[in-house]
Coordinates of N, CA, C and O in Angstrom, one line a residue:
X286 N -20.5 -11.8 10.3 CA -19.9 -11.3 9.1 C -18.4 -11.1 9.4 O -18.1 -10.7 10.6
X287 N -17.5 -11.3 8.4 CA -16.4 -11.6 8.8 C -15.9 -9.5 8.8 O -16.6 -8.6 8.4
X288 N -14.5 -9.6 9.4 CA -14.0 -8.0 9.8 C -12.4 -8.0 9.0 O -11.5 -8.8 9.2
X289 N -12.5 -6.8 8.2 CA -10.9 -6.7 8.5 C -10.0 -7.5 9.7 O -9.5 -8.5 9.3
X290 N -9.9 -7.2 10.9 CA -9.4 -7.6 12.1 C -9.0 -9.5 12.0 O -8.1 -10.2 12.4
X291 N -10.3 -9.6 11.1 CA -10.1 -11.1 11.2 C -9.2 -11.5 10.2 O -8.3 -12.2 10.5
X292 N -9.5 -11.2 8.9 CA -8.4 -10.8 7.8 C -7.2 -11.0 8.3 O -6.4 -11.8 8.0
X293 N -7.1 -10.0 9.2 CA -5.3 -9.4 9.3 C -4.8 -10.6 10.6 O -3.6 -10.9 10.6
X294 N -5.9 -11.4 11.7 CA -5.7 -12.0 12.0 C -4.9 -13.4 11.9 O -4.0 -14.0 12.6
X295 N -5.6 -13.6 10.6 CA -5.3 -14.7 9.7 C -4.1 -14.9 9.0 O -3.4 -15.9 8.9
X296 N -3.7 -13.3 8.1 CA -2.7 -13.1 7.0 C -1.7 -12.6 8.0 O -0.6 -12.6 7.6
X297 N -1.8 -12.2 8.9 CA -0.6 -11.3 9.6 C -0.5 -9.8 9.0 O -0.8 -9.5 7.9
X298 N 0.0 -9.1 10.0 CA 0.3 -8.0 10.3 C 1.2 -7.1 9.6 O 1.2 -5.8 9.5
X299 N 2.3 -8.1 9.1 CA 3.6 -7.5 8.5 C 3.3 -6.6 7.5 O 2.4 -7.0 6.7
X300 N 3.9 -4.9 7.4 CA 3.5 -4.6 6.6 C 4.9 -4.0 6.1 O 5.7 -3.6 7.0
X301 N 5.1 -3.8 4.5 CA 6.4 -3.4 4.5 C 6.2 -2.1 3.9 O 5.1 -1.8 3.5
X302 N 7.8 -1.0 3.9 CA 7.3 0.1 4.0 C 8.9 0.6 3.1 O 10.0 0.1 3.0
X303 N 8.5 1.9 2.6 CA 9.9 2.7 2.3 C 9.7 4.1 2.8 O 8.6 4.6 3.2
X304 N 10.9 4.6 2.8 CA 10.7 6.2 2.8 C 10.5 6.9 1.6 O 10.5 6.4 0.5
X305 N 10.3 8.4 1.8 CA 9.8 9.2 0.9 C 10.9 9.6 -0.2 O 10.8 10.1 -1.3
X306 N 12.3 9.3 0.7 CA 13.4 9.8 -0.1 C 14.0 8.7 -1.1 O 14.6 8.9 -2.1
X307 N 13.7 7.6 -0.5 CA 14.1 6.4 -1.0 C 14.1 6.4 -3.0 O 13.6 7.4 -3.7
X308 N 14.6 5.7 -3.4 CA 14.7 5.4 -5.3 C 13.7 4.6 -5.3 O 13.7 3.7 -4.4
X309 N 12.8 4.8 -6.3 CA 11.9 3.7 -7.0 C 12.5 2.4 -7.2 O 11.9 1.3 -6.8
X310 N 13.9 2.4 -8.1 CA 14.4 0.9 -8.2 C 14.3 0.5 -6.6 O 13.7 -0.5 -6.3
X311 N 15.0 1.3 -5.6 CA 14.8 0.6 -4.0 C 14.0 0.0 -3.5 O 14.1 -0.9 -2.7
X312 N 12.5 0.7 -4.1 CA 11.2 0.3 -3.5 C 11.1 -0.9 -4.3 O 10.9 -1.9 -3.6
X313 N 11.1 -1.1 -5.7 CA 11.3 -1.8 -6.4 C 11.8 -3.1 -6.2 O 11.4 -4.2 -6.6
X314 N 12.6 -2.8 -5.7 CA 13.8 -3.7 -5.2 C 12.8 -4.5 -4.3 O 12.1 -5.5 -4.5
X315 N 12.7 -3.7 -3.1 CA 11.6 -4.4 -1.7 C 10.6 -5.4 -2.2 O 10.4 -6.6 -1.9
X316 N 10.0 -4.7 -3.0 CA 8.4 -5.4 -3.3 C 9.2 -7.0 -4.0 O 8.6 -8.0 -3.5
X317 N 10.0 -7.2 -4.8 CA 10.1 -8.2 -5.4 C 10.8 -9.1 -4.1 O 10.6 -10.3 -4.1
X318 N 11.7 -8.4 -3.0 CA 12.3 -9.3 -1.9 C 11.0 -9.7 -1.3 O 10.8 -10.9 -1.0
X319 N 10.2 -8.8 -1.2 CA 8.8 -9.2 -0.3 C 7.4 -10.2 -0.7 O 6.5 -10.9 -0.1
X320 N 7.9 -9.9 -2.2 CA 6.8 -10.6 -3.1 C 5.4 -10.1 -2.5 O 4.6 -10.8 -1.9
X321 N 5.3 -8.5 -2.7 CA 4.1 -8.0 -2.4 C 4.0 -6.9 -3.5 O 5.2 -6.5 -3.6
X322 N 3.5 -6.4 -4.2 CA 2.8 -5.1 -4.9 C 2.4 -4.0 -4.2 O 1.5 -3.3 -4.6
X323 N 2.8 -3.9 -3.3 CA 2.6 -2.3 -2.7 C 3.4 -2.3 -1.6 O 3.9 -3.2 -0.9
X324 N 3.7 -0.9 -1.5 CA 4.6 -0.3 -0.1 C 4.1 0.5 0.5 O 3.3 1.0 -0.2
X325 N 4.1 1.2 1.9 CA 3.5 2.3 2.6 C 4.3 3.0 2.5 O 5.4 2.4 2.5
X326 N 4.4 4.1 2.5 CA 5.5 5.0 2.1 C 5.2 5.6 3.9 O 4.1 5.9 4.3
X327 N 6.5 5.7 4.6 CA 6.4 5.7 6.1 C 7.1 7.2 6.0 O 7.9 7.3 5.1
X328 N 6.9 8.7 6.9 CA 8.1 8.9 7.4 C 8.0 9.0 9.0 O 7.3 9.8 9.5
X329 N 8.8 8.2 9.8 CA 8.6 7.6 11.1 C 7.9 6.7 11.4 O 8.0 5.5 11.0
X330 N 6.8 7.2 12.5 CA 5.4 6.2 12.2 C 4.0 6.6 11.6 O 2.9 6.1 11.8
X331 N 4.7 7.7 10.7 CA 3.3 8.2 10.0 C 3.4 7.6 8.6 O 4.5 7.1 8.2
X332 N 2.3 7.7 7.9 CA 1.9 6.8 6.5 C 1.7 8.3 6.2 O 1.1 9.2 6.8
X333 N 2.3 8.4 4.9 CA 2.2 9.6 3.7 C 2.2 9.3 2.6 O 2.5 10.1 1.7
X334 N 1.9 7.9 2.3 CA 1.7 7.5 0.9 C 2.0 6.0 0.8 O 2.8 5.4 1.5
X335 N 1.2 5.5 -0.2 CA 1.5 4.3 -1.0 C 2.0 4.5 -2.3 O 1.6 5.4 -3.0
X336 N 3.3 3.5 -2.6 CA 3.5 3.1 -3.6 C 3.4 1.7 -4.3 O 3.9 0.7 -3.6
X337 N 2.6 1.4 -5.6 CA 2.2 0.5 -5.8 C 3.2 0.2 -7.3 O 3.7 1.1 -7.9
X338 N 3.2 -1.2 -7.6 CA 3.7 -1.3 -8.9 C 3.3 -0.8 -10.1 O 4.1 -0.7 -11.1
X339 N 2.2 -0.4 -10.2 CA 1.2 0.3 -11.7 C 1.7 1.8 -11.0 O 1.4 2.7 -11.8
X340 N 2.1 2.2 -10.1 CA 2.1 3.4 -10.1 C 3.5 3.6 -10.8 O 3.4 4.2 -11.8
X341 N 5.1 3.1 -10.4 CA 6.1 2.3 -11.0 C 5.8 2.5 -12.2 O 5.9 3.6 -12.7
X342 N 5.2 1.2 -13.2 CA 5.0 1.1 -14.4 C 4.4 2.9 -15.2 O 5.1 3.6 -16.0
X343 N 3.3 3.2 -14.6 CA 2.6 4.6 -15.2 C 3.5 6.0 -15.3 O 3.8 6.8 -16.2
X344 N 3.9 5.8 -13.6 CA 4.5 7.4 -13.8 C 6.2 7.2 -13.4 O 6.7 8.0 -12.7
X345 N 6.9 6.0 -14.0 CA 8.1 6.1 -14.5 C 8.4 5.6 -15.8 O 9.0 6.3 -16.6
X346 N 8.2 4.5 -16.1 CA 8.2 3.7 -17.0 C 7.5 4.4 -18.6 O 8.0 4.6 -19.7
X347 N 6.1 4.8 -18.3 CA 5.7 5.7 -19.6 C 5.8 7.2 -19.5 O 5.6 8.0 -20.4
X348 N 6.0 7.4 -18.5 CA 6.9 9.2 -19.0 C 8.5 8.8 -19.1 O 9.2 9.8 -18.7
X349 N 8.9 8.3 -19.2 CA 10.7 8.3 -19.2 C 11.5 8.8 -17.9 O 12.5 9.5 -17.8
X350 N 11.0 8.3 -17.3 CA 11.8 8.5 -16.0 C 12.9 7.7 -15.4 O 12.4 6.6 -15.7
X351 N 13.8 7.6 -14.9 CA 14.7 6.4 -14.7 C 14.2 6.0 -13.0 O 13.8 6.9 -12.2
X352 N 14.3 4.7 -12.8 CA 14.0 4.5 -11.4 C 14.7 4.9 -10.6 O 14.3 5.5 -9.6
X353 N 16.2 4.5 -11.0 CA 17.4 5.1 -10.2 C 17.4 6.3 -9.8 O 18.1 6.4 -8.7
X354 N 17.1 7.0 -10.1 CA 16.9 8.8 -10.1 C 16.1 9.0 -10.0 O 15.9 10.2 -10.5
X355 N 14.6 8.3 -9.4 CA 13.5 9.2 -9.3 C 12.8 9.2 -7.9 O 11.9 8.3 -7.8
X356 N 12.8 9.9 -6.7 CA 12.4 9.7 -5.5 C 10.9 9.2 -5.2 O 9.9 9.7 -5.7
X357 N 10.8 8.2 -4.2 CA 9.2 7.8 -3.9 C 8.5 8.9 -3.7 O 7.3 8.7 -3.7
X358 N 8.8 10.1 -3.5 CA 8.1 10.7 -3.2 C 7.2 11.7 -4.4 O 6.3 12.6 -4.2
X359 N 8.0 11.2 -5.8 CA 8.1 11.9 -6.8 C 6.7 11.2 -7.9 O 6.3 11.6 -8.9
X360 N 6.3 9.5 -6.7 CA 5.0 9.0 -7.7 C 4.1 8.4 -6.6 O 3.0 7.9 -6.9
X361 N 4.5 8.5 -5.7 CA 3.9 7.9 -4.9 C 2.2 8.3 -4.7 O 1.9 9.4 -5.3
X362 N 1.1 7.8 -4.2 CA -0.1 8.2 -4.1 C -0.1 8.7 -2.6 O 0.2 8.0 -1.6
X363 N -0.5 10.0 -2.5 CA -0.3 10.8 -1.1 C -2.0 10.6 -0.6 O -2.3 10.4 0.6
X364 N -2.9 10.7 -1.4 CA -4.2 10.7 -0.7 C -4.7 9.4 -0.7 O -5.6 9.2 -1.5
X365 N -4.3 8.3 0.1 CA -4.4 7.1 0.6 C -5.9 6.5 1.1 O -5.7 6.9 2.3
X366 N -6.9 6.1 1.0 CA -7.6 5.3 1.4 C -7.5 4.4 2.3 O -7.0 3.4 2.0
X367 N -8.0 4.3 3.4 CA -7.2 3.5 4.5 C -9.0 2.6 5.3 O -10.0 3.2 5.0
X368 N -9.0 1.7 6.0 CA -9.9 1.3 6.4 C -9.8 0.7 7.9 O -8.8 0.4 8.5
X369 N -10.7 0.6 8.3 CA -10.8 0.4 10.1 C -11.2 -1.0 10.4 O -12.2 -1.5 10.0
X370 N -10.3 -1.6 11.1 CA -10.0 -2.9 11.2 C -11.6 -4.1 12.0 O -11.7 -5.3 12.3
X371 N -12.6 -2.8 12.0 CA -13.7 -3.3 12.5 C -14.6 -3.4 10.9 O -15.6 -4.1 10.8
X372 N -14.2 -2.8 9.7 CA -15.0 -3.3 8.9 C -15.1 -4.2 8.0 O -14.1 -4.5 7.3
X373 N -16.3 -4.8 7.8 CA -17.0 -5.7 7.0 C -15.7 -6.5 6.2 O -14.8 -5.7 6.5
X374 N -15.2 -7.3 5.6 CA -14.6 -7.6 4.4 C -15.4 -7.1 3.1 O -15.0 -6.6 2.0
X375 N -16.4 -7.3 3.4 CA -17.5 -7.3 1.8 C -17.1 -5.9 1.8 O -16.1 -5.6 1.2
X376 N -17.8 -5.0 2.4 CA -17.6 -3.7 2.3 C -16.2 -3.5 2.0 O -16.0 -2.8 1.0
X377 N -15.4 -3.8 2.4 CA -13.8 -2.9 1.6 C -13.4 -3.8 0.4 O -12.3 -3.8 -0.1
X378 N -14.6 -4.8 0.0 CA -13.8 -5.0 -1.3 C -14.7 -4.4 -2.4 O -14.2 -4.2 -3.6
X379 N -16.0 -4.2 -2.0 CA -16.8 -3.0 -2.7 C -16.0 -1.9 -2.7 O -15.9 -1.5 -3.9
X380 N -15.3 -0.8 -1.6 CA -14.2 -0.3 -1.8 C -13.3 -0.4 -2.9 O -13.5 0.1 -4.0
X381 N -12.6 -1.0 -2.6 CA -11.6 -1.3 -3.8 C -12.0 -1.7 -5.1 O -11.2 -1.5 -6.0
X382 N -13.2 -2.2 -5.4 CA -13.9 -2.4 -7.1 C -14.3 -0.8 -7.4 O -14.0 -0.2 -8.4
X383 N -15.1 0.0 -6.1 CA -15.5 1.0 -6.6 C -14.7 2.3 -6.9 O -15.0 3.3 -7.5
X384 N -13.6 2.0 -6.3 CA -12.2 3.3 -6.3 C -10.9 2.8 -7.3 O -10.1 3.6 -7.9
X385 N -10.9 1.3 -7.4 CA -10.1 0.7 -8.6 C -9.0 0.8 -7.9 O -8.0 1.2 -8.5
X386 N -8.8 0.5 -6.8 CA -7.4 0.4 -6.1 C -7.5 -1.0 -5.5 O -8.5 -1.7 -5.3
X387 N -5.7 -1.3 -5.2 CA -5.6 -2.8 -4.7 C -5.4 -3.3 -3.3 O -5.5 -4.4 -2.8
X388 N -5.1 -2.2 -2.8 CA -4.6 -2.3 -1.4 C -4.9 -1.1 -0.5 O -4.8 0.1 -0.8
X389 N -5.4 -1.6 0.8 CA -5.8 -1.1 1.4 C -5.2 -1.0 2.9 O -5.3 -2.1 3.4
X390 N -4.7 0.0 3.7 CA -4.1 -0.3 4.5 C -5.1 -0.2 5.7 O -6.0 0.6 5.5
X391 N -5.1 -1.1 7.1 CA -5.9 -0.9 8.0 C -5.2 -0.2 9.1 O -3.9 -0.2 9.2
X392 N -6.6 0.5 10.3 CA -6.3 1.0 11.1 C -7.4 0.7 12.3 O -8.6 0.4 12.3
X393 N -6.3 1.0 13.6 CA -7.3 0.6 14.6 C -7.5 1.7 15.8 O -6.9 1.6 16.9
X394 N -8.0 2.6 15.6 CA -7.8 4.3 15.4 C -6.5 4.7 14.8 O -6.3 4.5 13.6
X395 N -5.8 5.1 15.8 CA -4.4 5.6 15.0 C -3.4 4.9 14.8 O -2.3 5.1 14.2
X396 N -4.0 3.5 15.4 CA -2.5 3.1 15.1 C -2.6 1.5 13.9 O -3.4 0.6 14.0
X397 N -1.7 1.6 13.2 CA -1.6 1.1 11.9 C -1.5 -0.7 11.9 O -0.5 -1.3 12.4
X398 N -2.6 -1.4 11.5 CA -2.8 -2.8 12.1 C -2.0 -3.6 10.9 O -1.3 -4.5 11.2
X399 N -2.2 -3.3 9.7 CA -2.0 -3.8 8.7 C -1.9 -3.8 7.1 O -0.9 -3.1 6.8
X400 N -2.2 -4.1 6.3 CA -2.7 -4.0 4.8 C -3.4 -5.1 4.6 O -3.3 -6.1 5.2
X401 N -4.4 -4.9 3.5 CA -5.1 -5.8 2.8 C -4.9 -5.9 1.3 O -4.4 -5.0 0.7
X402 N -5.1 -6.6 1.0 CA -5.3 -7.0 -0.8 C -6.4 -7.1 -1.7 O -7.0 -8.1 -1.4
X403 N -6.9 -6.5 -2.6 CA -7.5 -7.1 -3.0 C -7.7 -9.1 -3.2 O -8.7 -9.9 -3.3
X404 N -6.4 -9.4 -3.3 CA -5.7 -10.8 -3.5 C -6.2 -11.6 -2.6 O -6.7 -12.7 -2.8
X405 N -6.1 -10.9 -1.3 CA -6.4 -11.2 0.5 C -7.7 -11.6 0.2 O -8.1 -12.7 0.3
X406 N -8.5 -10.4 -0.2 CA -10.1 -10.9 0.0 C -10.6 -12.0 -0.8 O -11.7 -12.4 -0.6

């Protein structure tokens, strides 16, 4: 049965990231240089959040918020879901249908191997 590990083997590792202080248009900005839908919101080498583009669209776009003026830290998702680079594929895309999220970041105890996609799987 195939593993995260192998996933990330395949897709590579790169995972891109902003800070917490950063502007939405900045993160904004990233995701479209990167052509990816989600960011890790880093501060150092710790993960304290994802920001994804529906979060962008939701909590700036339909409350009136300006991107320019609104800090990642201000929509970002802080209680992150993360997965261990020993499991299943099937299993974390059951994950992701059952929690309704797209991305998933991996881990190989503590230290941070990669991201997945729903897209990936």
């Amino acid at each position: 049965m195939a593993t995260v590990r192998d996933m990330i083997r395949k897709k590579g590792s790169e995972v891109y990231s902003i800070t917490p202080d950063s502007t939405v248009y900045e993160a904004l900005e990233a995701m479209a240089k990167h052509n990816t839908g989600a960011l890790l919101v880093m501060e150092g080498e710790k993960m304290v959040g994802i920001l994804s583009e529906r979060d962008c669209v939701r909590r700036v776009d339909l409350q009136g918020r300006i991107a320019r003026d609104t800090k990642v830290r201000e929509i970002m998702t802080g209680d992150v879901i993360t997965v261990s680079c020993d499991q299943p594929l099937e299993e974390c895309l059951h994950l992701m249908l059952d929690k309704g999220i797209r991305h998933l970041p991996v881990y190989d105890n503590q230290e941070l191997m990669g991201l997945v996609s729903v897209r990936d799987m």
